[in-house]
mmCIF file of C-alpha atoms in Angstrom:
data_model
loop_
_atom_site.group_PDB
_atom_site.id
_atom_site.type_symbol
_atom_site.label_atom_id
_atom_site.label_comp_id
_atom_site.label_asym_id
_atom_site.label_seq_id
_atom_site.Cartn_x
_atom_site.Cartn_y
_atom_site.Cartn_z
ATOM 1 C CA MET G 1402 73.447 99.006 114.489
ATOM 2 C CA PHE G 1403 70.783 100.396 116.610
ATOM 3 C CA LYS G 1404 71.043 97.424 118.764
ATOM 4 C CA THR G 1405 74.556 97.858 119.248
ATOM 5 C CA ILE G 1406 74.149 101.353 120.250
ATOM 6 C CA LEU G 1407 71.627 100.467 122.909
ATOM 7 C CA ILE G 1408 73.712 97.573 124.334
ATOM 8 C CA VAL G 1409 76.950 99.990 124.496
ATOM 9 C CA GLY G 1410 74.735 102.960 125.792
ATOM 10 C CA SER G 1411 73.064 100.915 128.553
ATOM 11 C CA GLY G 1412 76.686 99.691 129.847
ATOM 12 C CA GLY G 1413 77.965 103.109 129.421
ATOM 13 C CA PHE G 1414 75.083 104.524 131.747
ATOM 14 C CA ILE G 1415 75.985 101.820 134.491
ATOM 15 C CA GLY G 1416 79.520 102.601 134.093
ATOM 16 C CA SER G 1417 79.121 106.198 134.269
ATOM 17 C CA VAL G 1418 77.007 106.143 137.435
ATOM 18 C CA ALA G 1419 79.403 103.698 138.883
ATOM 19 C CA ARG G 1420 82.278 106.055 138.288
ATOM 20 C CA PHE G 1421 80.295 109.066 139.805
ATOM 21 C CA TYR G 1422 80.014 107.001 143.255
ATOM 22 C CA VAL G 1423 83.485 105.660 143.265
ATOM 23 C CA SER G 1424 84.943 109.088 142.271
ATOM 24 C CA LYS G 1425 83.095 110.419 145.398
ATOM 25 C CA LEU G 1426 86.000 109.129 147.663
ATOM 26 C CA ASN G 1427 88.001 112.184 146.354
ATOM 27 C CA LEU G 1428 85.840 114.152 148.847
ATOM 28 C CA HIS G 1429 86.451 112.013 151.854
ATOM 29 C CA VAL G 1430 89.806 110.254 151.565
ATOM 30 C CA ASP G 1431 93.008 112.229 151.630
ATOM 31 C CA PHE G 1432 96.288 110.371 150.776
ATOM 32 C CA LEU G 1433 99.138 112.862 149.839
ATOM 33 C CA SER G 1434 96.575 115.007 148.006
ATOM 34 C CA ILE G 1435 96.099 112.249 145.409
ATOM 35 C CA PRO G 1436 92.624 111.843 143.894
ATOM 36 C CA VAL G 1437 91.889 108.465 145.340
ATOM 37 C CA GLY G 1438 88.676 107.823 143.728
ATOM 38 C CA THR G 1439 89.768 108.590 140.550
ATOM 39 C CA LEU G 1440 92.910 106.439 140.782
ATOM 40 C CA LEU G 1441 90.676 103.566 141.964
ATOM 41 C CA VAL G 1442 88.348 103.899 139.277
ATOM 42 C CA ASN G 1443 91.183 103.762 136.788
ATOM 43 C CA VAL G 1444 93.082 100.912 138.132
ATOM 44 C CA LEU G 1445 89.828 98.813 138.760
ATOM 45 C CA GLY G 1446 88.608 99.539 135.256
ATOM 46 C CA CYS G 1447 92.037 98.122 134.011
ATOM 47 C CA PHE G 1448 91.548 95.123 135.802
ATOM 48 C CA ILE G 1449 88.281 94.582 134.839
ATOM 49 C CA ILE G 1450 88.769 95.081 131.211
ATOM 50 C CA GLY G 1451 92.034 93.011 131.403
ATOM 51 C CA PHE G 1452 89.984 90.130 133.073
ATOM 52 C CA LEU G 1453 87.326 90.461 130.509
ATOM 53 C CA THR G 1454 90.047 90.519 127.547
ATOM 54 C CA GLY G 1455 91.488 87.243 128.983
ATOM 55 C CA ILE G 1456 88.294 85.697 129.204
ATOM 56 C CA ALA G 1457 87.313 86.552 125.484
ATOM 57 C CA ASP G 1458 90.807 85.443 124.323
ATOM 58 C CA LYS G 1459 90.255 81.901 125.993
ATOM 59 C CA SER G 1460 86.787 81.258 125.488
ATOM 60 C CA ALA G 1461 83.588 81.891 123.505
ATOM 61 C CA ILE G 1462 81.403 82.663 126.457
ATOM 62 C CA LEU G 1463 81.540 86.207 125.684
ATOM 63 C CA THR G 1464 79.526 87.136 122.771
ATOM 64 C CA VAL G 1465 80.055 90.036 120.730
ATOM 65 C CA GLU G 1466 77.303 91.660 122.352
ATOM 66 C CA TRP G 1467 78.392 90.889 125.911
ATOM 67 C CA ARG G 1468 81.715 92.373 125.049
ATOM 68 C CA MET G 1469 80.346 95.451 123.832
ATOM 69 C CA PHE G 1470 77.993 95.698 126.988
ATOM 70 C CA LEU G 1471 80.872 94.916 129.309
ATOM 71 C CA MET G 1472 83.981 96.327 127.789
ATOM 72 C CA VAL G 1473 82.934 99.120 125.679
ATOM 73 C CA GLY G 1474 79.802 100.303 127.715
ATOM 74 C CA ILE G 1475 80.422 99.594 131.406
ATOM 75 C CA CYS G 1476 84.141 99.854 131.350
ATOM 76 C CA GLY G 1477 84.231 102.728 128.640
ATOM 77 C CA GLY G 1478 81.474 104.538 130.793
ATOM 78 C CA PHE G 1479 83.302 103.855 134.060
ATOM 79 C CA THR G 1480 86.953 104.924 132.613
ATOM 80 C CA THR G 1481 88.188 105.383 129.301
ATOM 81 C CA PHE G 1482 91.800 105.010 130.942
ATOM 82 C CA SER G 1483 90.846 101.116 130.950
ATOM 83 C CA SER G 1484 90.441 101.243 127.039
ATOM 84 C CA PHE G 1485 93.625 103.065 126.645
ATOM 85 C CA ALA G 1486 95.631 100.473 128.942
ATOM 86 C CA ASN G 1487 93.850 97.702 126.964
ATOM 87 C CA GLU G 1488 94.946 99.076 123.837
ATOM 88 C CA ASN G 1489 98.463 99.121 125.016
ATOM 89 C CA LEU G 1490 97.951 95.531 125.979
ATOM 90 C CA MET G 1491 97.067 94.697 122.329
ATOM 91 C CA LEU G 1492 100.030 96.541 121.233
ATOM 92 C CA LEU G 1493 102.155 94.431 123.322
ATOM 93 C CA HIS G 1494 100.624 91.349 122.150
ATOM 94 C CA ASN G 1495 101.853 92.445 118.706
ATOM 95 C CA GLY G 1496 105.458 93.000 119.905
ATOM 96 C CA LEU G 1497 104.859 96.761 119.287
ATOM 97 C CA ILE G 1498 107.094 98.145 122.282
ATOM 98 C CA LEU G 1499 107.977 101.418 120.511
ATOM 99 C CA SER G 1500 104.269 102.065 119.693
ATOM 100 C CA ILE G 1501 103.471 101.631 123.562
ATOM 101 C CA LEU G 1502 106.256 103.807 124.868
ATOM 102 C CA LEU G 1503 104.989 106.460 121.973
ATOM 103 C CA TYR G 1504 101.096 106.202 122.558
ATOM 104 C CA THR G 1505 101.743 106.236 126.196
ATOM 105 C CA GLY G 1506 104.013 109.142 126.271
ATOM 106 C CA LEU G 1507 102.023 111.252 123.761
ATOM 107 C CA SER G 1508 98.778 110.315 125.658
ATOM 108 C CA ILE G 1509 100.035 111.728 129.135
ATOM 109 C CA PHE G 1510 101.933 114.660 127.834
ATOM 110 C CA LEU G 1511 99.317 115.712 125.189
ATOM 111 C CA GLY G 1512 96.459 115.054 127.608
ATOM 112 C CA PHE G 1513 97.777 116.989 130.363
ATOM 113 C CA THR G 1514 98.908 119.925 127.894
ATOM 114 C CA ALA G 1515 95.271 120.041 126.438
ATOM 115 C CA VAL G 1516 93.863 120.134 130.028
ATOM 116 C CA TYR G 1517 96.394 123.022 130.764
ATOM 117 C CA LEU G 1518 95.584 124.888 127.810
ATOM 118 C CA GLY G 1519 91.824 124.640 128.176
ATOM 119 C CA TYR G 1520 92.333 125.831 131.550
ATOM 120 C CA VAL G 1521 94.324 128.757 130.415
ATOM 121 C CA THR G 1522 91.973 129.491 127.575
ATOM 122 C CA SER G 1523 89.010 129.504 129.952
ATOM 123 C CA ASN G 1524 90.733 132.060 132.057
ATOM 124 C CA LEU G 1525 90.869 134.396 129.093
ATOM 125 C CA LEU G 1526 87.118 134.723 128.891
#
């Protein structure tokens, strides 16, 4: 178990540092006031985790340890949005379309609501 924690943590460190640098694009690129760096992180992270999932499905080349390092560690540290998108892919593989819609809708609505409520609550202090 400790070995897995070190594997995931090492990948998470790399992913988090990469996210920090890519997200700095938010300071330099202005496209319709969209946070371009964060958008790039989310889309790139989704592509990478989808690519790795495809490889893992077709081949034994990615051991459990490598999947933990790359998918949970690096991709998870880079963006949890990639994990969210990958979970939706797994729901799709299982034919659970209603679950995809519910999970996606709730994640966006509740996530935005929680951010807003956290912000409003902080203003009460």
